[in-house]
Amino acid sequence: MWLPWMEFAAVLTAATLLTMPMGQWLARCFTSERHGWLERLSYRVMGVNPQERMGWQRYGTALVLSNALMMLLGYLLLRLQGALPLNPLEIAAQAPDLAFNTAASFITNTNWQAYSGENSLSNATQMVVITFLMFAGATTGVAAGAGFVRGLARSSSKDVGNFWVDFVRVFWRVLLPLSFIMALVYVWQGIPQTLHTDAVATTLEGGRQQLLMGPVASLESIKHLGTNGGGFFGMNAAHPFENPTPLTNLLHILSMLLIPAGMTYAFGSMLLRRKQGWVLFAACMVMFVGFLSLVFVAEQNGSQLLARAGADQQYSLTQSGGNMEGKELRFGIADTALFVATTTAATTGSVNAMHDSLTPLGGITPLAQMMLNCVFGGDGVGLINLIQYAILTVFLAGMMIGRTPEFLGKKIEVREIKLVMLAVLVPPACVLGFTALAVLWPDAAASLNNRGPHGFSEILYAYASATANNGSAFAGLNANTPFFNTTTGLAMLAGRFLTLVPMLAVAGSLAAKATVPPGPGTFPTATPLFMGLLVFVVLVVGGLTFLPALALGPVIEHLQMLVAQLYA
């Protein structure tokens, strides 16, 4: 029984040790004054001035418009898929609503897939659209994180950096070299990387079987390093071509945590406040361990209904062997639980098991982590989401003692709190609003494979995943309909940009303020006490917001399971 916990400790220790070099690498990327020749060439091709200093408005405008143009390009290519090369299977173009959903999904770093990749996309669109947008979405997130931290670090300045410089540097110095190295490792481990669409194999019975394949290893590398998610195949990381060995499973997990965890260290380095960075890292790790424990224990105990239906008919709280439904035997419960916790903490969305088959209590972990959206979070934006709660924490602490709240030597005033609250309120408005609309929509029920609270959980999960830019799903929901494609696409865009832009405004506002020295009333934020308060605020705000919805889904499903209430 102790072996899984030892494995968890070893993996999280490895993730912690990788945080320091990754954070130093990111900090050097964000602060270096030299431009490499590839970067200078990129500036000339794009026609931008790397010496331009941008305020938050121009930085945010460049970010939003560039992402809008890349999304439009992806949409057009998906609509023209049938006419593109590298399509020997003659796969048709995606429908307008599905193409909108797919383009919105991948540019927002969500990678929600309302389709099965190997049957819906050609090798051309897998590379030119999907992999391209994976790089674009992840690079944008890390670049936004750089601009945000730079704004917090500066004093009496309107400058938060240059979006194009941040974007180009993150691409050339971080994501591309890391992805190239990881792709080679994945090929070594047996993940295919080829332009051939399929291969025909002879089975042991003498039959012939068509195996679909393509440039899988390159997609897998940016998929996890970029906290993108999605999958070349419909089975995602449960497919042996995407995740063939225990080593690839471990590398997937460490890749998902690498940049989000490293951003906390980069934050401390850029602000010359290393302790502050470690406090943020510790807050994420405390929440991560708590949610990991919840899903592992719930899946290990399994279903009490099945436990009571054992051969001896004796009452038991533990299902023999645990809940293995929807899980790969090669990974088992421990590796599945660790993957579930990681992929929703880092808002990646890659899965090595069917989340729809989790126990009711086990299903709370992915739901809750997506709803909070700051347990490490996605590349770059996870740190931004955590800082919004840190600002809210010092505001609440300041109000309790009757002093003007401060964070990192800057006064937190009305403007900052309004912007923070806008960023805090947009996600629940999207998740709960679209869920309520879907429940009432006449044709939405036809997309459900389950009735009762589990069916409600499937809808709730879809919009939590879309808004948090996660992309995983309770697979019992058929989301490939005009209604779900449109509404989840809108939720992805709102969850990405209506939270990111207000927080860039916060960074710009704080950059313009003078740094004040700490005084007798200053609440220190680089202490274990602040870390505990930060975790408390995150959980309380998230709990008050989403607990009623969770009560209608997984909580009531668990209670009904205890009294043997099932749904046909």
Coordinates of C-alpha atoms in Angstrom, one line a residue:
M1 CA 0.0 0.0 0.0
W2 CA 2.9 2.3 0.6
L3 CA 4.4 1.8 -2.9
P4 CA 2.0 4.2 -4.6
W5 CA 2.7 6.9 -2.1
M6 CA 6.5 6.4 -2.5
E7 CA 6.0 6.7 -6.3
F8 CA 4.1 9.9 -5.8
A9 CA 6.8 11.3 -3.5
A10 CA 9.5 10.4 -6.0
V11 CA 7.7 12.0 -9.0
L12 CA 6.9 15.2 -7.1
T13 CA 10.5 15.4 -5.8
A14 CA 11.7 15.1 -9.4
A15 CA 9.3 17.8 -10.5
T16 CA 10.5 20.1 -7.6
L17 CA 14.2 19.6 -8.6
L18 CA 13.4 20.4 -12.2
T19 CA 11.7 23.6 -11.1
M20 CA 14.9 25.4 -10.3
P21 CA 16.8 24.9 -13.7
M22 CA 13.6 25.5 -15.6
G23 CA 12.8 28.6 -13.7
Q24 CA 16.4 30.0 -14.2
W25 CA 16.1 29.2 -17.9
L26 CA 12.8 31.1 -18.2
A27 CA 14.1 34.0 -16.2
R28 CA 17.1 34.4 -18.5
C29 CA 14.8 34.2 -21.5
F30 CA 12.6 37.0 -20.2
T31 CA 15.4 39.3 -19.0
S32 CA 18.2 38.8 -21.6
E33 CA 19.2 41.9 -23.5
R34 CA 20.7 40.0 -26.4
H35 CA 18.9 38.8 -29.5
G36 CA 20.0 35.7 -31.3
W37 CA 20.3 35.6 -35.1
L38 CA 17.1 33.5 -35.4
E39 CA 15.3 36.0 -33.3
R40 CA 16.5 39.0 -35.3
L41 CA 15.5 37.2 -38.5
S42 CA 12.0 36.6 -37.0
Y43 CA 11.6 40.3 -36.2
R44 CA 12.5 41.2 -39.7
V45 CA 10.1 38.7 -41.2
M46 CA 7.3 39.9 -39.0
G47 CA 8.2 43.6 -39.5
V48 CA 8.3 44.4 -35.8
N49 CA 10.7 46.6 -33.8
P50 CA 12.3 44.7 -30.9
Q51 CA 13.3 47.9 -29.2
E52 CA 9.7 49.1 -28.8
R53 CA 8.5 49.4 -25.3
M54 CA 4.9 48.5 -24.8
G55 CA 2.4 49.5 -22.2
W56 CA -0.1 46.9 -21.1
Q57 CA -2.7 48.2 -23.6
R58 CA -0.4 47.7 -26.6
Y59 CA 1.0 44.4 -25.2
G60 CA -2.6 43.1 -24.8
T61 CA -3.7 44.3 -28.2
A62 CA -0.8 42.6 -30.0
L63 CA -1.5 39.4 -28.1
V64 CA -5.2 39.4 -28.8
L65 CA -5.0 40.4 -32.5
S66 CA -2.2 38.0 -33.3
N67 CA -4.1 35.1 -31.7
A68 CA -7.3 36.1 -33.6
L69 CA -5.4 36.0 -36.9
M70 CA -3.8 32.6 -36.1
M71 CA -7.2 31.3 -35.1
L72 CA -8.7 32.5 -38.4
L73 CA -5.9 30.8 -40.4
G74 CA -6.5 27.6 -38.5
Y75 CA -10.2 27.8 -39.2
L76 CA -9.7 28.3 -42.9
L77 CA -7.3 25.4 -43.3
L78 CA -9.7 23.1 -41.4
R79 CA -12.5 24.1 -43.8
L80 CA -10.1 23.4 -46.8
Q81 CA -8.8 20.1 -45.5
G82 CA -10.2 18.1 -48.4
A83 CA -8.1 20.1 -50.9
L84 CA -4.8 20.0 -48.9
P85 CA -2.0 17.5 -49.6
L86 CA -0.9 14.6 -47.3
N87 CA -4.5 13.4 -47.2
P88 CA -4.4 9.9 -48.9
L89 CA -7.5 8.8 -47.0
E90 CA -9.4 11.7 -48.4
I91 CA -10.8 12.9 -45.1
A92 CA -13.4 15.6 -45.6
A93 CA -13.2 19.2 -44.3
Q94 CA -14.7 19.9 -40.8
A95 CA -18.1 21.4 -40.6
P96 CA -18.2 25.2 -39.8
D97 CA -19.2 24.8 -36.2
L98 CA -16.6 22.0 -35.6
A99 CA -13.9 24.0 -37.4
F100 CA -14.7 27.1 -35.2
N101 CA -14.6 24.9 -32.0
T102 CA -11.3 23.3 -33.1
A103 CA -9.6 26.6 -34.0
A104 CA -10.8 28.3 -30.8
S105 CA -9.7 25.2 -28.8
F106 CA -6.1 25.1 -30.0
I107 CA -5.3 28.8 -30.1
T108 CA -6.5 29.1 -26.5
N109 CA -4.3 26.3 -25.3
T110 CA -7.5 24.2 -24.5
N111 CA -7.2 21.4 -27.1
W112 CA -10.7 20.2 -26.5
Q113 CA -11.5 17.7 -29.3
A114 CA -15.1 17.1 -30.4
Y115 CA -13.8 14.7 -32.9
S116 CA -11.4 11.7 -33.1
G117 CA -8.1 12.8 -34.5
E118 CA -7.1 9.8 -36.6
N119 CA -10.5 9.8 -38.3
S120 CA -11.1 13.5 -38.7
L121 CA -7.8 15.1 -39.5
S122 CA -5.2 14.5 -42.2
N123 CA -1.4 14.6 -41.6
A124 CA -1.4 18.0 -43.2
T125 CA -3.9 19.5 -40.7
Q126 CA -2.4 17.6 -37.8
M127 CA 0.9 19.4 -38.5
V128 CA 0.0 22.7 -40.1
V129 CA -3.0 23.5 -38.0
I130 CA -3.0 21.4 -34.8
T131 CA 0.7 21.4 -34.0
F132 CA 1.2 25.0 -35.2
L133 CA -1.6 26.2 -32.9
M134 CA -0.3 24.1 -30.0
F135 CA 3.0 26.1 -30.3
A136 CA 1.1 29.4 -30.8
G137 CA -1.2 28.9 -27.8
A138 CA 1.5 27.8 -25.4
T139 CA 4.0 30.4 -26.5
T140 CA 1.4 33.1 -26.0
G141 CA 0.6 31.9 -22.5
V142 CA 4.3 31.9 -21.4
A143 CA 4.9 35.3 -23.1
A144 CA 1.9 36.8 -21.3
G145 CA 3.3 35.4 -18.0
A146 CA 6.6 37.2 -18.8
G147 CA 4.9 40.5 -19.5
F148 CA 2.8 40.1 -16.3
V149 CA 5.8 39.4 -14.0
R150 CA 7.8 42.2 -15.6
G151 CA 5.0 44.6 -14.8
L152 CA 5.0 43.5 -11.2
A153 CA 8.8 43.9 -11.0
R154 CA 8.9 47.5 -12.4
S155 CA 8.4 50.7 -10.5
S156 CA 7.0 54.0 -11.8
S157 CA 7.0 52.7 -15.4
K158 CA 4.4 52.2 -18.1
D159 CA 6.5 49.5 -19.8
V160 CA 5.7 45.8 -19.5
G161 CA 8.0 44.7 -22.3
N162 CA 7.5 43.8 -25.9
F163 CA 5.0 41.0 -26.8
W164 CA 6.8 40.1 -30.0
V165 CA 10.2 39.8 -28.3
D166 CA 8.6 37.6 -25.5
F167 CA 6.8 35.5 -28.1
V168 CA 9.8 34.9 -30.3
R169 CA 12.2 34.2 -27.5
V170 CA 9.8 31.7 -25.8
F171 CA 9.4 29.9 -29.1
W172 CA 13.1 29.7 -30.1
R173 CA 14.7 29.4 -26.7
V174 CA 12.2 27.3 -24.7
L175 CA 9.4 25.4 -26.4
L176 CA 11.0 24.5 -29.7
P177 CA 14.3 23.1 -28.4
L178 CA 12.6 21.3 -25.5
S179 CA 10.0 19.8 -27.9
F180 CA 12.7 18.7 -30.3
I181 CA 14.6 16.9 -27.6
M182 CA 11.4 15.3 -26.1
A183 CA 10.3 14.1 -29.6
L184 CA 13.6 12.3 -30.1
V185 CA 13.2 10.6 -26.7
Y186 CA 9.6 9.6 -27.6
V187 CA 10.7 8.1 -30.9
W188 CA 13.4 6.1 -29.0
Q189 CA 10.6 4.8 -26.7
G190 CA 8.5 3.7 -29.7
I191 CA 6.1 6.6 -30.5
P192 CA 5.7 6.8 -34.3
Q193 CA 7.0 9.8 -36.3
T194 CA 6.2 9.4 -39.9
L195 CA 4.4 11.1 -42.8
H196 CA 2.8 7.7 -43.8
T197 CA -0.9 7.7 -42.9
D198 CA -1.2 4.0 -42.1
A199 CA 0.4 0.6 -42.0
V200 CA -1.1 -2.8 -42.6
A201 CA -0.1 -5.6 -40.2
T202 CA -0.8 -9.3 -40.3
T203 CA -2.4 -10.5 -37.0
L204 CA -1.7 -13.8 -35.2
E205 CA -4.9 -15.2 -36.8
G206 CA -3.6 -14.4 -40.2
G207 CA -5.9 -11.4 -40.8
R208 CA -4.9 -8.0 -42.0
Q209 CA -5.3 -4.9 -39.8
Q210 CA -4.9 -1.3 -40.7
L211 CA -3.0 0.8 -38.2
L212 CA -3.3 4.6 -38.5
M213 CA -0.3 6.6 -37.7
G214 CA 1.5 9.8 -38.5
P215 CA 3.8 12.5 -36.9
V216 CA 2.8 11.5 -33.4
A217 CA 6.0 12.0 -31.4
S218 CA 6.3 15.7 -32.4
L219 CA 2.7 16.4 -31.4
E220 CA 3.2 14.5 -28.1
S221 CA 6.2 16.7 -27.1
I222 CA 4.5 20.1 -27.5
K223 CA 1.2 18.6 -26.3
H224 CA 2.6 18.1 -22.8
L225 CA 5.3 20.7 -22.6
G226 CA 2.9 23.3 -23.8
T227 CA 0.1 22.1 -21.4
N228 CA -2.0 21.6 -24.6
G229 CA -3.6 18.2 -24.3
G230 CA -5.6 16.8 -27.1
G231 CA -4.4 13.7 -28.9
F232 CA -3.4 12.4 -32.3
F233 CA -5.7 9.5 -31.6
G234 CA -9.1 9.5 -30.0
M235 CA -7.8 7.4 -27.1
N236 CA -5.3 10.1 -26.3
A237 CA -2.5 9.1 -23.9
A238 CA -4.2 5.8 -23.3
H239 CA -3.3 4.8 -26.8
P240 CA 0.0 2.7 -27.0
F241 CA 1.2 4.8 -29.9
E242 CA 0.9 8.0 -27.8
N243 CA 2.1 6.4 -24.5
P244 CA 3.8 3.1 -25.0
T245 CA 5.9 2.6 -21.9
P246 CA 6.0 3.5 -18.2
L247 CA 8.9 5.9 -19.0
T248 CA 6.8 7.9 -21.5
N249 CA 4.0 8.1 -18.9
L250 CA 6.4 9.5 -16.4
L251 CA 7.8 12.0 -19.0
H252 CA 4.3 13.1 -19.9
I253 CA 3.7 13.9 -16.2
L254 CA 6.9 15.8 -15.7
S255 CA 6.5 17.6 -19.0
M256 CA 3.1 18.9 -17.9
L257 CA 4.4 20.3 -14.6
L258 CA 7.8 21.6 -16.0
I259 CA 7.0 25.1 -17.2
P260 CA 4.0 25.9 -14.9
A261 CA 6.2 25.0 -11.8
G262 CA 9.2 26.7 -13.3
M263 CA 7.2 30.0 -13.7
T264 CA 7.0 30.3 -9.9
Y265 CA 10.8 30.2 -9.7
A266 CA 11.2 32.6 -12.6
F267 CA 8.8 34.9 -10.8
G268 CA 11.0 34.9 -7.7
S269 CA 14.1 35.4 -9.7
M270 CA 12.8 38.3 -11.8
L271 CA 11.6 40.1 -8.7
L272 CA 14.7 39.2 -6.7
R273 CA 12.3 37.6 -4.2
R274 CA 13.2 33.9 -4.3
K275 CA 11.3 33.1 -1.1
Q276 CA 8.1 34.6 -2.7
G277 CA 8.5 32.3 -5.6
W278 CA 8.8 29.3 -3.4
V279 CA 5.8 30.3 -1.4
L280 CA 3.7 30.3 -4.6
F281 CA 5.2 26.9 -5.6
A282 CA 4.4 25.5 -2.1
A283 CA 0.8 26.7 -2.3
C284 CA 0.3 24.9 -5.6
M285 CA 2.0 21.7 -4.3
V286 CA -0.1 21.6 -1.1
M287 CA -3.3 21.8 -3.2
F288 CA -2.0 19.3 -5.7
V289 CA -1.1 16.7 -3.1
G290 CA -4.6 17.1 -1.5
F291 CA -6.4 16.6 -4.7
L292 CA -4.1 13.7 -5.7
S293 CA -4.8 12.0 -2.4
L294 CA -8.6 12.4 -3.0
V295 CA -8.6 10.8 -6.4
F296 CA -6.2 8.0 -5.5
V297 CA -8.0 7.0 -2.3
A298 CA -11.4 7.2 -4.0
E299 CA -10.3 5.0 -7.0
Q300 CA -8.4 2.6 -4.7
N301 CA -11.6 2.1 -2.6
G302 CA -13.7 1.8 -5.6
S303 CA -17.5 1.4 -5.6
Q304 CA -19.2 0.4 -2.4
L305 CA -22.0 -1.1 -4.4
L306 CA -19.6 -3.6 -6.0
A307 CA -17.9 -4.1 -2.7
R308 CA -21.2 -5.2 -1.1
A309 CA -21.9 -7.5 -4.1
G310 CA -18.8 -9.6 -3.5
A311 CA -18.9 -13.4 -3.1
D312 CA -19.2 -13.3 0.6
Q313 CA -22.0 -10.7 0.5
Q314 CA -20.5 -9.0 3.5
Y315 CA -20.6 -5.3 3.9
S316 CA -17.4 -3.7 2.9
L317 CA -16.2 -0.1 2.2
T318 CA -13.5 -1.2 -0.3
Q319 CA -13.9 -2.8 -3.7
S320 CA -11.4 -5.6 -4.2
G321 CA -8.8 -4.4 -6.6
G322 CA -10.2 -0.9 -6.6
N323 CA -12.0 0.8 -9.5
M324 CA -10.3 -0.3 -12.7
E325 CA -13.1 0.6 -15.0
G326 CA -11.8 2.8 -17.8
K327 CA -8.2 2.4 -16.9
E328 CA -5.2 0.9 -18.7
L329 CA -3.9 -2.3 -16.9
R330 CA -0.3 -1.1 -17.7
F331 CA -0.8 2.0 -15.6
G332 CA -3.1 0.8 -12.9
I333 CA -4.8 3.0 -10.3
A334 CA -1.8 4.8 -9.0
D335 CA -0.3 6.0 -12.3
T336 CA -3.8 6.9 -13.5
A337 CA -4.6 8.9 -10.4
L338 CA -1.3 10.8 -10.7
F339 CA -2.0 11.5 -14.4
V340 CA -5.6 12.6 -13.6
A341 CA -4.3 15.1 -11.0
T342 CA -1.5 16.4 -13.1
T343 CA -3.4 16.9 -16.3
T344 CA -6.1 18.9 -14.7
A345 CA -3.8 20.8 -12.3
A346 CA -1.7 22.0 -15.2
T347 CA -4.8 22.4 -17.4
T348 CA -3.3 20.1 -20.0
G349 CA -6.3 17.8 -20.8
S350 CA -4.2 14.8 -21.9
V351 CA -5.7 11.6 -20.4
N352 CA -4.4 8.1 -19.9
A353 CA -7.8 6.8 -18.7
M354 CA -11.5 7.7 -19.2
H355 CA -12.4 10.3 -16.6
D356 CA -16.1 9.4 -17.2
S357 CA -15.4 6.1 -15.4
L358 CA -14.0 7.7 -12.2
T359 CA -15.9 7.2 -9.0
P360 CA -18.0 10.2 -8.0
L361 CA -15.5 11.3 -5.4
G362 CA -12.6 10.6 -7.8
G363 CA -14.3 12.8 -10.4
I364 CA -14.3 15.8 -8.0
T365 CA -10.5 16.2 -8.3
P366 CA -10.4 17.0 -12.1
L367 CA -13.5 19.1 -11.8
A368 CA -12.3 21.1 -8.8
Q369 CA -8.8 21.7 -10.2
M370 CA -10.2 23.0 -13.4
M371 CA -12.7 25.2 -11.5
L372 CA -9.9 26.7 -9.4
N373 CA -7.6 26.9 -12.4
C374 CA -4.5 27.9 -10.4
V375 CA -3.1 24.6 -9.0
F376 CA 0.1 25.2 -11.1
G377 CA -2.3 26.0 -14.1
G378 CA -1.3 26.2 -17.8
D379 CA 1.9 27.6 -19.2
G380 CA 2.3 31.2 -18.0
V381 CA -1.4 31.8 -17.3
G382 CA -1.4 29.5 -14.3
L383 CA 1.0 31.8 -12.5
I384 CA -1.2 34.8 -13.5
N385 CA -4.3 33.1 -12.1
L386 CA -2.5 32.3 -8.8
I387 CA -1.3 35.9 -8.4
Q388 CA -4.9 37.2 -8.8
Y389 CA -5.7 35.1 -5.7
A390 CA -2.6 36.4 -3.9
I391 CA -3.7 39.9 -4.5
L392 CA -7.2 39.0 -3.2
T393 CA -5.6 37.5 -0.2
V394 CA -3.6 40.6 0.8
F395 CA -6.7 42.7 0.2
L396 CA -8.7 40.6 2.6
A397 CA -5.9 40.5 5.1
G398 CA -5.6 44.3 4.8
M399 CA -9.3 44.9 5.3
M400 CA -9.2 42.7 8.5
I401 CA -6.6 44.9 10.1
G402 CA -7.8 48.2 8.7
R403 CA -4.8 49.0 6.5
T404 CA -4.3 49.6 2.8
P405 CA -3.2 46.2 1.4
E406 CA 0.2 45.9 -0.3
F407 CA 1.7 43.3 -2.5
L408 CA 5.3 43.3 -3.5
G409 CA 5.7 46.8 -2.3
K410 CA 2.8 48.2 -4.3
K411 CA -0.4 49.6 -2.8
I412 CA -3.5 47.6 -3.9
E413 CA -6.3 50.0 -4.6
V414 CA -9.8 50.1 -6.1
R415 CA -8.7 49.8 -9.7
E416 CA -6.6 46.7 -9.1
I417 CA -9.3 45.0 -7.0
K418 CA -12.0 45.7 -9.7
L419 CA -9.8 44.1 -12.4
V420 CA -8.9 41.1 -10.2
M421 CA -12.6 40.5 -9.4
L422 CA -13.5 40.7 -13.1
A423 CA -10.9 38.0 -13.8
V424 CA -12.1 35.9 -10.8
L425 CA -15.8 36.2 -11.8
V426 CA -15.6 35.5 -15.5
P427 CA -14.8 31.7 -15.2
P428 CA -17.7 30.8 -12.9
A429 CA -20.0 33.0 -15.0
C430 CA -19.0 30.9 -18.1
V431 CA -19.0 27.5 -16.4
L432 CA -22.3 27.9 -14.5
G433 CA -24.0 30.1 -17.1
F434 CA -23.3 27.7 -20.0
T435 CA -24.1 24.7 -17.9
A436 CA -27.5 26.1 -17.0
L437 CA -28.2 26.9 -20.6
A438 CA -27.2 23.4 -21.7
V439 CA -29.5 21.8 -19.1
L440 CA -32.4 23.8 -20.4
W441 CA -31.5 23.5 -24.1
P442 CA -34.1 21.2 -25.9
D443 CA -31.7 19.0 -27.7
A444 CA -28.8 18.9 -25.2
A445 CA -30.1 15.8 -23.4
A446 CA -29.8 13.8 -26.6
S447 CA -26.0 14.2 -26.3
L448 CA -25.9 12.4 -22.9
N449 CA -25.1 8.8 -22.4
N450 CA -26.1 8.9 -18.7
R451 CA -29.1 10.2 -16.8
G452 CA -29.3 11.7 -13.4
P453 CA -26.4 13.4 -11.6
H454 CA -23.7 11.8 -13.7
G455 CA -25.2 13.3 -16.8
F456 CA -25.2 16.7 -15.1
S457 CA -21.6 16.1 -14.2
E458 CA -20.8 15.4 -17.9
I459 CA -22.2 18.8 -18.9
L460 CA -20.6 20.6 -16.0
Y461 CA -17.2 19.0 -16.8
A462 CA -17.4 20.1 -20.4
Y463 CA -17.8 23.8 -19.6
A464 CA -15.3 23.7 -16.7
S465 CA -12.8 22.1 -19.1
A466 CA -13.5 24.6 -21.8
T467 CA -13.4 27.7 -19.6
A468 CA -10.3 26.5 -17.8
N469 CA -8.7 25.8 -21.2
N470 CA -8.1 22.2 -20.1
G471 CA -9.7 20.2 -22.9
S472 CA -10.3 16.8 -21.1
A473 CA -13.8 15.5 -20.9
F474 CA -16.2 13.1 -19.2
A475 CA -16.4 11.1 -22.4
G476 CA -20.1 10.2 -22.0
L477 CA -21.1 13.5 -23.6
N478 CA -21.4 13.8 -27.4
A479 CA -20.2 17.3 -27.8
N480 CA -20.0 17.4 -31.6
T481 CA -23.2 19.2 -32.2
P482 CA -23.7 22.8 -33.3
F483 CA -24.9 23.8 -29.8
F484 CA -22.0 22.3 -27.9
N485 CA -19.4 23.3 -30.5
T486 CA -20.5 26.9 -30.4
T487 CA -21.0 27.3 -26.7
T488 CA -17.8 25.5 -25.6
G489 CA -15.9 27.5 -28.2
L490 CA -17.2 30.7 -26.7
A491 CA -16.4 29.5 -23.2
M492 CA -12.8 28.7 -24.3
L493 CA -12.3 32.2 -25.7
A494 CA -13.8 33.9 -22.7
G495 CA -11.9 31.8 -20.3
R496 CA -8.6 32.7 -22.0
F497 CA -8.9 36.3 -22.9
L498 CA -11.4 37.8 -20.5
T499 CA -9.2 36.7 -17.6
L500 CA -5.8 37.3 -19.2
V501 CA -6.4 40.9 -20.4
P502 CA -7.7 42.2 -17.1
M503 CA -4.7 40.8 -15.3
L504 CA -2.3 42.4 -17.8
A505 CA -4.1 45.6 -16.9
V506 CA -3.4 44.9 -13.2
A507 CA 0.3 44.4 -14.1
G508 CA 0.3 47.7 -16.0
S509 CA -1.3 49.5 -13.2
L510 CA 1.2 48.2 -10.6
A511 CA 4.1 48.9 -12.9
A512 CA 3.2 52.6 -12.9
K513 CA 3.2 52.7 -9.1
A514 CA 6.3 53.5 -7.0
T515 CA 7.5 50.8 -4.8
V516 CA 7.1 51.6 -1.1
P517 CA 9.4 50.2 1.6
P518 CA 7.7 47.8 4.0
G519 CA 6.3 49.4 7.2
P520 CA 4.9 48.3 10.5
G521 CA 1.5 47.5 8.9
T522 CA 2.9 45.6 5.9
F523 CA 1.6 42.0 5.7
P524 CA 4.6 39.8 4.7
T525 CA 3.8 37.6 1.7
A526 CA 6.9 35.4 1.6
T527 CA 6.0 33.3 4.7
P528 CA 4.4 30.0 5.4
L529 CA 1.5 31.9 7.0
F530 CA 0.7 33.7 3.7
M531 CA 1.0 30.4 1.8
G532 CA -1.6 28.9 4.1
L533 CA -3.9 32.0 3.8
L534 CA -3.5 31.9 0.0
V535 CA -4.5 28.2 -0.2
F536 CA -7.4 29.0 2.2
V537 CA -8.7 31.9 0.0
V538 CA -8.4 29.8 -3.2
L539 CA -10.4 26.9 -1.7
V540 CA -13.0 29.2 0.0
V541 CA -13.6 31.3 -3.1
G542 CA -13.8 28.2 -5.3
G543 CA -15.9 26.3 -2.8
L544 CA -18.5 29.1 -2.3
T545 CA -18.7 29.5 -6.1
F546 CA -18.8 25.9 -7.3
L547 CA -19.9 23.7 -4.4
P548 CA -23.7 24.0 -5.2
A549 CA -23.0 22.8 -8.7
L550 CA -20.7 20.0 -7.4
A551 CA -23.5 19.0 -5.0
L552 CA -25.9 18.5 -7.9
G553 CA -23.3 16.3 -9.7
P554 CA -20.6 14.1 -8.1
V555 CA -21.7 14.7 -4.5
I556 CA -25.3 13.6 -4.9
E557 CA -24.1 10.7 -7.2
H558 CA -21.9 9.4 -4.4
L559 CA -24.7 9.7 -1.8
Q560 CA -27.1 7.9 -4.1
M561 CA -24.5 5.2 -4.7
L562 CA -24.4 4.5 -0.9
V563 CA -28.2 3.8 -0.9
A564 CA -28.0 1.7 -4.2
Q565 CA -29.8 4.3 -6.3
L566 CA -28.8 3.6 -9.9
Y567 CA -29.9 5.1 -13.3
A568 CA -30.6 3.0 -16.3

